[in-house]
Coordinates of C-alpha atoms in Angstrom, one line a residue:
X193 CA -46.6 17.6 97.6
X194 CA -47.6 20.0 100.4
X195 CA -44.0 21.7 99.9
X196 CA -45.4 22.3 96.2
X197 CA -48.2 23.8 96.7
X198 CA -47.3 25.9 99.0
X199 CA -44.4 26.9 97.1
X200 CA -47.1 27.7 94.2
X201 CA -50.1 29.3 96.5
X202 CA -46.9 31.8 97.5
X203 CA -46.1 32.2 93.4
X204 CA -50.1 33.1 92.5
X205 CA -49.9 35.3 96.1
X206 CA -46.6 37.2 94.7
X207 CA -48.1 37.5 90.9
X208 CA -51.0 39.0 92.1
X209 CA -49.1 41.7 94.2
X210 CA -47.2 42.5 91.1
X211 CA -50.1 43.0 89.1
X212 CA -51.6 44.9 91.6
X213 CA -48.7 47.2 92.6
X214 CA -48.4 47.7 88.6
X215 CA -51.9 48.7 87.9
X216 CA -51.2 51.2 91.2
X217 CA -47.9 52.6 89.6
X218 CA -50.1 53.2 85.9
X219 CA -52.6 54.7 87.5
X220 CA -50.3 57.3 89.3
X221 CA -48.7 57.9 86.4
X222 CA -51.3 58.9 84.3
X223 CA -53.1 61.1 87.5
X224 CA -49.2 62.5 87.6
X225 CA -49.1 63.4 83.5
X226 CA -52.6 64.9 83.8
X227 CA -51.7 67.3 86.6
X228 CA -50.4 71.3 85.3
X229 CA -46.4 71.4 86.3
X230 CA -45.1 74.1 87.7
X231 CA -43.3 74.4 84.2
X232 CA -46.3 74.4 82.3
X233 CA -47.7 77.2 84.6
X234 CA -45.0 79.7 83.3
X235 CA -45.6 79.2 79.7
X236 CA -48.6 80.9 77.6
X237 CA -51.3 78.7 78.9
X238 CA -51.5 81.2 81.8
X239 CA -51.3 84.6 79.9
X240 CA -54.6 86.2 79.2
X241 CA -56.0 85.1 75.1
X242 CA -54.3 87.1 72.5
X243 CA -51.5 88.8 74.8
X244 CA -48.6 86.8 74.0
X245 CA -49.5 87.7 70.3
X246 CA -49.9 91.7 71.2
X247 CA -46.3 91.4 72.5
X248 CA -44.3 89.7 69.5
X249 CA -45.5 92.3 67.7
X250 CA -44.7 95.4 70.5
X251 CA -41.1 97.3 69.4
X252 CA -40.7 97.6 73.4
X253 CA -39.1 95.3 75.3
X254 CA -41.9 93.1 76.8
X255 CA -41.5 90.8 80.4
X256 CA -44.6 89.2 81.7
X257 CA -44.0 88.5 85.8
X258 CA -46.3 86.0 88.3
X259 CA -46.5 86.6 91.6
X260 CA -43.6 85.3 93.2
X261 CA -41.5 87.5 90.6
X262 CA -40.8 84.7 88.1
X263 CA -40.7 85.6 84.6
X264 CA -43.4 84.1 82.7
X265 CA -42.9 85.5 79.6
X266 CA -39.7 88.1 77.9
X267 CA -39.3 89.3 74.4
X268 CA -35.3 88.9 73.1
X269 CA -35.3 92.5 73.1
X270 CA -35.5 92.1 76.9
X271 CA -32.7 89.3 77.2
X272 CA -30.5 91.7 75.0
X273 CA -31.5 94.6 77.5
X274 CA -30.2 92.7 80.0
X275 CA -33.3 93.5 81.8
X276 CA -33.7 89.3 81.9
X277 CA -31.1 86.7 83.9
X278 CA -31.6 83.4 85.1
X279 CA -35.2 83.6 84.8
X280 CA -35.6 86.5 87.1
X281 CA -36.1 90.7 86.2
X282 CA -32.5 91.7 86.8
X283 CA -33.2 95.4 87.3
X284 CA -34.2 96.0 91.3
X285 CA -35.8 99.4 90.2
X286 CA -38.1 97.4 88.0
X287 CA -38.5 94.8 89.8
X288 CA -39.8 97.1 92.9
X289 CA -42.3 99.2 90.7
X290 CA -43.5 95.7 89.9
X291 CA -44.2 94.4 93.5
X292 CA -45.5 98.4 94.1
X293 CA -47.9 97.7 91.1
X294 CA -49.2 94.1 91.9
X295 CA -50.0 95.2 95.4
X296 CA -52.3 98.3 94.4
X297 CA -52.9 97.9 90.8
X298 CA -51.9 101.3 89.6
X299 CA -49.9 101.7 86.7
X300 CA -46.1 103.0 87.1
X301 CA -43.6 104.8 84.7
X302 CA -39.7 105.3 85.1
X303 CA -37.1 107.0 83.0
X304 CA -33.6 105.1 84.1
X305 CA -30.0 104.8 83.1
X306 CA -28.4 101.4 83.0
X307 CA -25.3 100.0 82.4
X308 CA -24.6 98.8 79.5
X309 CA -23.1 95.1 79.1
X310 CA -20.3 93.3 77.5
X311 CA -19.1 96.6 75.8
X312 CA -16.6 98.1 77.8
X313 CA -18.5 101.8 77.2
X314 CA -18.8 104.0 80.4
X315 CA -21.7 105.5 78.5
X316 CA -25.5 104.9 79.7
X317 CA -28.1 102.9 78.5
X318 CA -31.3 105.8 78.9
X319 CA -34.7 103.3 79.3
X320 CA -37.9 104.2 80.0
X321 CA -40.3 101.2 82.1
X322 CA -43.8 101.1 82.3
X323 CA -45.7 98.3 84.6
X324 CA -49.4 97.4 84.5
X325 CA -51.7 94.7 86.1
X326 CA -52.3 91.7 83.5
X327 CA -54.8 90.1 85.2
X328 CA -55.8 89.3 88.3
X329 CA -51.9 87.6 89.0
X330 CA -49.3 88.8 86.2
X331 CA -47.6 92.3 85.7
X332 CA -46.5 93.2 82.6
X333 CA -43.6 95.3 82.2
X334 CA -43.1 97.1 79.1
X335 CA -39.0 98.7 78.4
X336 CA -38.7 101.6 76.0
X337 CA -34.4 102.1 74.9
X338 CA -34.7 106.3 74.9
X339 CA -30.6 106.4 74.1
X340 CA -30.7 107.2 70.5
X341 CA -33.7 109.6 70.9
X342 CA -32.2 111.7 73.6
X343 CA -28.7 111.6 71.7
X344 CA -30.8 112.9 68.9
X345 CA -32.1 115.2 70.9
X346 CA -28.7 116.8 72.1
X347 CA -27.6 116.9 68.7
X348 CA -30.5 119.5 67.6
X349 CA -30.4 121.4 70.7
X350 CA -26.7 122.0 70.4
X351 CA -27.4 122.8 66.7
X352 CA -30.1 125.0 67.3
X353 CA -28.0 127.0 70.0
X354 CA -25.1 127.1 67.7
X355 CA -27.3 128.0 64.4
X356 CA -28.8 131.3 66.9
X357 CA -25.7 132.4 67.9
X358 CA -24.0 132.2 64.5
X359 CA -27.3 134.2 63.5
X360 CA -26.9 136.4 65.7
X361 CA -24.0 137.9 65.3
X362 CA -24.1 139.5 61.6
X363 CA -27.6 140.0 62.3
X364 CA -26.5 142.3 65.5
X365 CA -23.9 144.0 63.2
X366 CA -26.2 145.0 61.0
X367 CA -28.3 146.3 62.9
X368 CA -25.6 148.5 65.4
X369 CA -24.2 149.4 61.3
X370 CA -27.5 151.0 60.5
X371 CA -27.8 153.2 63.2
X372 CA -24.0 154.4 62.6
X373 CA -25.3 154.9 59.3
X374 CA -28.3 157.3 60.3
X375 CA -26.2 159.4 62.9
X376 CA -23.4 160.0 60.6
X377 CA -25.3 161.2 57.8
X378 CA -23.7 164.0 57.2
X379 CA -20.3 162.1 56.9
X380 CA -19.9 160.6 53.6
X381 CA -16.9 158.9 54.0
X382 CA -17.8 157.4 57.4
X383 CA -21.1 156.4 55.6
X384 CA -18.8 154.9 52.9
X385 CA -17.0 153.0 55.8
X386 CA -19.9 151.5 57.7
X387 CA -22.0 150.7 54.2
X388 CA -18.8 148.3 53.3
X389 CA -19.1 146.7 56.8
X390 CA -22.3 145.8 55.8
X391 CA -22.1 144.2 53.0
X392 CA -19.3 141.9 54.6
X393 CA -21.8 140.9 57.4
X394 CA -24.9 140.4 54.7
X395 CA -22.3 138.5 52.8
X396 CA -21.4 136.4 55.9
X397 CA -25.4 135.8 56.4
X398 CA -25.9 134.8 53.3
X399 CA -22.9 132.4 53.1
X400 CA -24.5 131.3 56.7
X401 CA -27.9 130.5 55.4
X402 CA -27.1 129.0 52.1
X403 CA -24.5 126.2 53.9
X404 CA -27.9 125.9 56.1
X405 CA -29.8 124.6 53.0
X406 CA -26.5 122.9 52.0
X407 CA -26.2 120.4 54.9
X408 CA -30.1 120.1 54.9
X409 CA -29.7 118.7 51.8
X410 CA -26.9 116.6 52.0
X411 CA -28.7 115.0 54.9
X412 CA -31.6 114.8 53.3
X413 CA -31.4 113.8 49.4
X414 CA -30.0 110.1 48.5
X415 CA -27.2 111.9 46.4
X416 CA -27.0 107.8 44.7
X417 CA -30.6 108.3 42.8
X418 CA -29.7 110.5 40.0
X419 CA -25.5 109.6 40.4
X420 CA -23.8 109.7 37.4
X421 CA -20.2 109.2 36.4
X422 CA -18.3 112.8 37.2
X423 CA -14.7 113.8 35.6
X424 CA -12.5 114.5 38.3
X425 CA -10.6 117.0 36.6
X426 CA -13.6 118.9 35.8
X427 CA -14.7 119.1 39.6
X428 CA -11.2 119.9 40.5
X429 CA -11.7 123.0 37.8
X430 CA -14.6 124.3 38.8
X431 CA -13.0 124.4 42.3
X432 CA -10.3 126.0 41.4
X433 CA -12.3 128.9 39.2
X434 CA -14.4 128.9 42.7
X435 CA -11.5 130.2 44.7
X436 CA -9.3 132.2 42.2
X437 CA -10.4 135.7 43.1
X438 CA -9.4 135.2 46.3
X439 CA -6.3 133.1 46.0
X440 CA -5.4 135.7 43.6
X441 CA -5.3 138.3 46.3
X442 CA -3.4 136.6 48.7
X443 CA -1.0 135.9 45.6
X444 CA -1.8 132.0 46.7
X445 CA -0.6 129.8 43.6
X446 CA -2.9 127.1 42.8
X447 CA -1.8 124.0 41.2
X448 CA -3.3 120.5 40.0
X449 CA -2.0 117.4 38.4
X450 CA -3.4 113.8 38.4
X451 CA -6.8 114.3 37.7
X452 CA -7.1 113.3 34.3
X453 CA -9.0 109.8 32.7
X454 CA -10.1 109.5 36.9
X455 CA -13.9 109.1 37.5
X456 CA -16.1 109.1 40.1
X457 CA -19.8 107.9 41.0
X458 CA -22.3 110.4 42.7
X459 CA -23.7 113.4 42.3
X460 CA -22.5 116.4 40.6
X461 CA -23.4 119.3 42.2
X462 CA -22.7 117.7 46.1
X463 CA -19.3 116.6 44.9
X464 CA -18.2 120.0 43.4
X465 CA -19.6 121.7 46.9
X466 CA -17.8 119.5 48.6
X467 CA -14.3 119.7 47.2
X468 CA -15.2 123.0 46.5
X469 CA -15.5 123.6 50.5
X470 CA -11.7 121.9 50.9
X471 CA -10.2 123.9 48.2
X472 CA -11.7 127.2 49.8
X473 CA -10.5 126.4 53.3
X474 CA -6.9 126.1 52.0
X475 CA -6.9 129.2 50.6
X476 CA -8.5 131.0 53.4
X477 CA -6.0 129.2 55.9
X478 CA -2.8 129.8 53.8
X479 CA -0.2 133.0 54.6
X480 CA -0.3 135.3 51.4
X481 CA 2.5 134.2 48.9
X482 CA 2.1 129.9 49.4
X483 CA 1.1 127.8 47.7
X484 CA -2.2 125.5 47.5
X485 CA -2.1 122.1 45.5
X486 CA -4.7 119.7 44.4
X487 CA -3.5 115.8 43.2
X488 CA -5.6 112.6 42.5
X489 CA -4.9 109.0 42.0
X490 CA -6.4 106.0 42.0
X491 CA -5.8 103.2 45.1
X492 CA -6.8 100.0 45.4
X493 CA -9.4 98.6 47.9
X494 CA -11.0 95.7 48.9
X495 CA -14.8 96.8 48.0
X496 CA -13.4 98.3 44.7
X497 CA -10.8 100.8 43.6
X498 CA -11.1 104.2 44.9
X499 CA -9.7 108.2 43.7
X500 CA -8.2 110.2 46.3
X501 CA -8.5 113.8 45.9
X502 CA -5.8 115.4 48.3
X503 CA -5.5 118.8 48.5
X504 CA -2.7 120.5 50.0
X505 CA -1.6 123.9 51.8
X506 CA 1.0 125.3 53.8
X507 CA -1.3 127.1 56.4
X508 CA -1.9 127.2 60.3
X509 CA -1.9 123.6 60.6
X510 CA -5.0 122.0 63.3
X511 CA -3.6 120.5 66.5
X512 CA -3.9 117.1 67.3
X513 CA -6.8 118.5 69.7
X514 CA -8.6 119.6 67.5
X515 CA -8.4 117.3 64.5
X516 CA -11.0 115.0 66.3
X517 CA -13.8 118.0 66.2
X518 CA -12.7 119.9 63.1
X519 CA -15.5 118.2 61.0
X520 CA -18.3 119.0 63.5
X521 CA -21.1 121.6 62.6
X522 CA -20.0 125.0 63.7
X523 CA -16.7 123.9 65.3
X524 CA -13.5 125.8 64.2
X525 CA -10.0 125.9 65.1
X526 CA -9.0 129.6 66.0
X527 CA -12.9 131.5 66.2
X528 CA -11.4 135.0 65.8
X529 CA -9.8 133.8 63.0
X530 CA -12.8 132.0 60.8
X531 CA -14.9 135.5 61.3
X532 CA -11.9 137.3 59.7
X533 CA -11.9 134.8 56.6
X534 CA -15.6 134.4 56.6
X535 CA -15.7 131.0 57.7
X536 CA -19.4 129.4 59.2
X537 CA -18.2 126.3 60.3
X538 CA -20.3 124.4 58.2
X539 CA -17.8 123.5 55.2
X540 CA -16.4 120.5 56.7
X541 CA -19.1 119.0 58.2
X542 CA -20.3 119.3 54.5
X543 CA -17.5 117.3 53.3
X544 CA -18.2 114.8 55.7
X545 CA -21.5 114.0 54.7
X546 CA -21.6 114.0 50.8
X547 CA -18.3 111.6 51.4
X548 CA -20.2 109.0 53.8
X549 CA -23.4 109.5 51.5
X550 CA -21.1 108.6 48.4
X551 CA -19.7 105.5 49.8
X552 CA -16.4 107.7 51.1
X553 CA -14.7 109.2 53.2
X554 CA -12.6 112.2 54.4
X555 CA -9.5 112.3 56.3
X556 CA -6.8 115.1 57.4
X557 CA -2.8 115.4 58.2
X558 CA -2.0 118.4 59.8
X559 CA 0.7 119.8 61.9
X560 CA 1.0 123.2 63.4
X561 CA 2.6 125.9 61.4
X562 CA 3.5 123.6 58.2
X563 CA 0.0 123.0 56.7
X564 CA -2.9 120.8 56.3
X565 CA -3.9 118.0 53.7
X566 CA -7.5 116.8 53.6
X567 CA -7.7 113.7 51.3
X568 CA -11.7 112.8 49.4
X569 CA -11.6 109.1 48.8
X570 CA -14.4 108.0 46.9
X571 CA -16.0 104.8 44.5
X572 CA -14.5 105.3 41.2
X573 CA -16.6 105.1 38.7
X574 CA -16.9 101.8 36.4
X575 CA -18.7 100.3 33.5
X576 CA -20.5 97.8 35.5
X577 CA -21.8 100.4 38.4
X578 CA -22.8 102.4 35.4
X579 CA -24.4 99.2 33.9
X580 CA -26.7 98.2 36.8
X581 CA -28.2 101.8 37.0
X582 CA -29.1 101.8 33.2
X583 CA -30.6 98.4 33.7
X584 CA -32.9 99.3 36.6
X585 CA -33.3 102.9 35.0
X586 CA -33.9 101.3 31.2
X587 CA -30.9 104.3 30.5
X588 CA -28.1 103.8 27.8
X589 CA -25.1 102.7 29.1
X590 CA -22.6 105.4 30.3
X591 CA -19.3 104.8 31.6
X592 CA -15.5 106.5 31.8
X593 CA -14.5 104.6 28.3
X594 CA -17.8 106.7 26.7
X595 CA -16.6 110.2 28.1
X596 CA -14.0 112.2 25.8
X597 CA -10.7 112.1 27.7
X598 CA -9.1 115.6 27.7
X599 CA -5.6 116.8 28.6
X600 CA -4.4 118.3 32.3
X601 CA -3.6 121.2 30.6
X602 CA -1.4 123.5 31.9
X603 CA -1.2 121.9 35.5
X604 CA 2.2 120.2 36.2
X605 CA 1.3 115.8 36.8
X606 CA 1.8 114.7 40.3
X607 CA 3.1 110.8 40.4
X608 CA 1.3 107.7 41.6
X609 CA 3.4 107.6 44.5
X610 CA 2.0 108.6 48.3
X611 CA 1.4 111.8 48.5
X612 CA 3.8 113.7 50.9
X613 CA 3.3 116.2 53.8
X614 CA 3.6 119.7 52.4
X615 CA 6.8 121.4 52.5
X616 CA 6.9 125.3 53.3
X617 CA 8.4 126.9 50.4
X618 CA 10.8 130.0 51.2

């Protein structure tokens, strides 16, 4: 019996314990569950009311920093910066003018270049960081991306300084003609001469200024809001008429073939400059006595069938060098050459952008001394593209199937096959 009881004194003893060491543990748990983790100090419970929605709303990359450097807060803009890794502000530079800022307070800007990551390009990221005291313990770090501004900004300074100097030079003609003019007054026919010199270089200026207002406008207008279906054979007409005098001069024979029942979608006027630009190049580039050809087709594409425009001559040809550049503003070939001929620089770079605004684009085969073919691929133009712009524009429907077809005309046909590299004729 006393075995028994003291077996079950021990029991009571031991239950006891247990209830005690269990009411312990419950109690430490809630104290523990009630006490801010270091987790929960690093989310928005510690940033200032109405910051963290200031900075989802900030097109800068944002990164909130505590005092021992953690990040407390980073918009994805930052993370796809790369500014952000691991938790920490990856960029020392930063991260410096952040420790420089939380010592003294004062508010620090830096313009930097940084790698940029994952995409194998040696070129820069340009940023622009700005730090500030947010509160009495965070620094907020606010990350401007300046690389599409400043490459913006070396495209219009190199356009401006080529635009002045293209200026410049019929400008300075004229003027160093007028005073031949006045000193050789009494010389008629040296009057005669220096009056035709002058009219080249007005003619140069004007050709200058109006391709000015051409690209401006290209760039500018949506050449898609007033598009209508165009006749191809009527744009490669009006090209040809463009360009006759002078082909007819160089005794240049012009040819066309294809471009009949082909249609494309845009805008009238851009597309005629346009292939109007490629059809006076090939003229102006081609030896006196060759010939000059123009040839569409139709070619299928995923997106939608398209009509190549190629247009042919047997000219100087462009080096490999310089086929990378040729459609840049201003740049040409053989300088010397484009002032003889007129040329601005401009055409091409024209060409470019009414293709890319069209949906299109522009390509060139060249080799030296044989000739040149530069090849307009654009949308063709179908019932149902004409359909959704009558619908939005309450229009009647327009398509190719409503235009009169009309014959090529006197032009010999060019087959469906690919077109070949031009052959110097003897």
């Amino acid at each position: 019996m006393d075995v028994n009881a003291a077996v079950a004194a021990l029991a009571a003893i031991a239950g006891v314990c247990t209830g005690v060491v269990a009411m312990l543990a419950f109690r430490w748990s809630e104290r523990e569950q009630a006490k801010p983790t270091r987790s929960s100090l690093h989310t928005d419970a510690v940033l200032p009311p109405g910051v963290d929605t200031v900075l989802s709303v900030l097109r800068s990359s944002a990164v909130v920093l505590d005092e021992s450097d953690s990040v407390v807060k980073a918009s994805s803009a930052a993370y796809a910066l790369g500014l952000v890794r691991g938790g920490k502000l990856a960029v020392e530079p930063m991260l410096k003018m952040a420790r420089d800022t939380r010592r003294d307070g004062e508010i620090r800007q830096i313009e930097l270049d940084l790698p940029r990551r994952g995409t194998g390009r040696g070129d820069a990221l340009a940023v622009s960081a700005r730090v500030a005291p947010l509160g009495s313990r965070l620094v907020l770090l606010l990350v401007e991306d300046l690389t599409e501004a400043r490459r913006i900004e070396a495209v219009r300074r190199d356009f401006v300084a080529n635009v002045s100097h293209e200026l410049k030079t019929p400008v300075g003609a004229l003027s160093l003609l007028s005073e031949a003019v006045m000193d050789a007054s009494d010389d008629p026919e040296a009057v005669t001469r220096f009056a035709g010199r002058m009219q080249v270089e007005a003619t140069r200026l004007t050709s200058l200024v109006q391709e000015l207002i051409d690209l401006s406008r290209v760039q500018n207008d949506d050449p898609l809001e007033d598009a209508e279906p165009v006749r191809v054979d009527e744009l490669v007409a009006e090209a040809i008429d463009r360009c006759r005098h002078a082909a007819g001069t160089k005794q240049i024979t012009m040819a066309a073939g294809g471009t009949a029942d082909h249609h494309v979608w845009g805008n009238r006027g851009q597309l005629a400059a346009a292939l109007g630009n490629l059809v006076e190049n090939a003229v102006n580039y081609s030896p006196a006595r060759t010939r000059v050809g123009i040839a569409a087709r139709r070619v299928t594409a995923p997106g939608g069938d398209l009509i190549e425009i190629a247009v042919t001559d047997q000219g100087i040809g462009i080096s490999d060098r310089d086929k990378e550049r040729i459609f840049e503003r201003f740049y040409r070939v053989d300088p010397a050459r484009s002032r003889a001929t007129g040329g601005t620089g401009l055409g091409l770079a024209i060409v470019k952008h009414v293709a890319a605004s069209h949906g299109g684009e522009v390509t060139v085969w060249s080799a030296e001394n044989q000739g040149s073919t530069f090849t307009l691929r654009l949308p063709e133009a179908g019932r149902e593209r004409g359909r959704d712009k009558a619908v939005r524009r309450n229009q009647p429907l327009v398509g190719p199937d409503d235009l009169e077809a009309e014959d090529d005309g006197p032009y010999e046909t060019f087959s469906d096959e690919p077109l070949p590299a031009p052959e110097v004729l003897p």
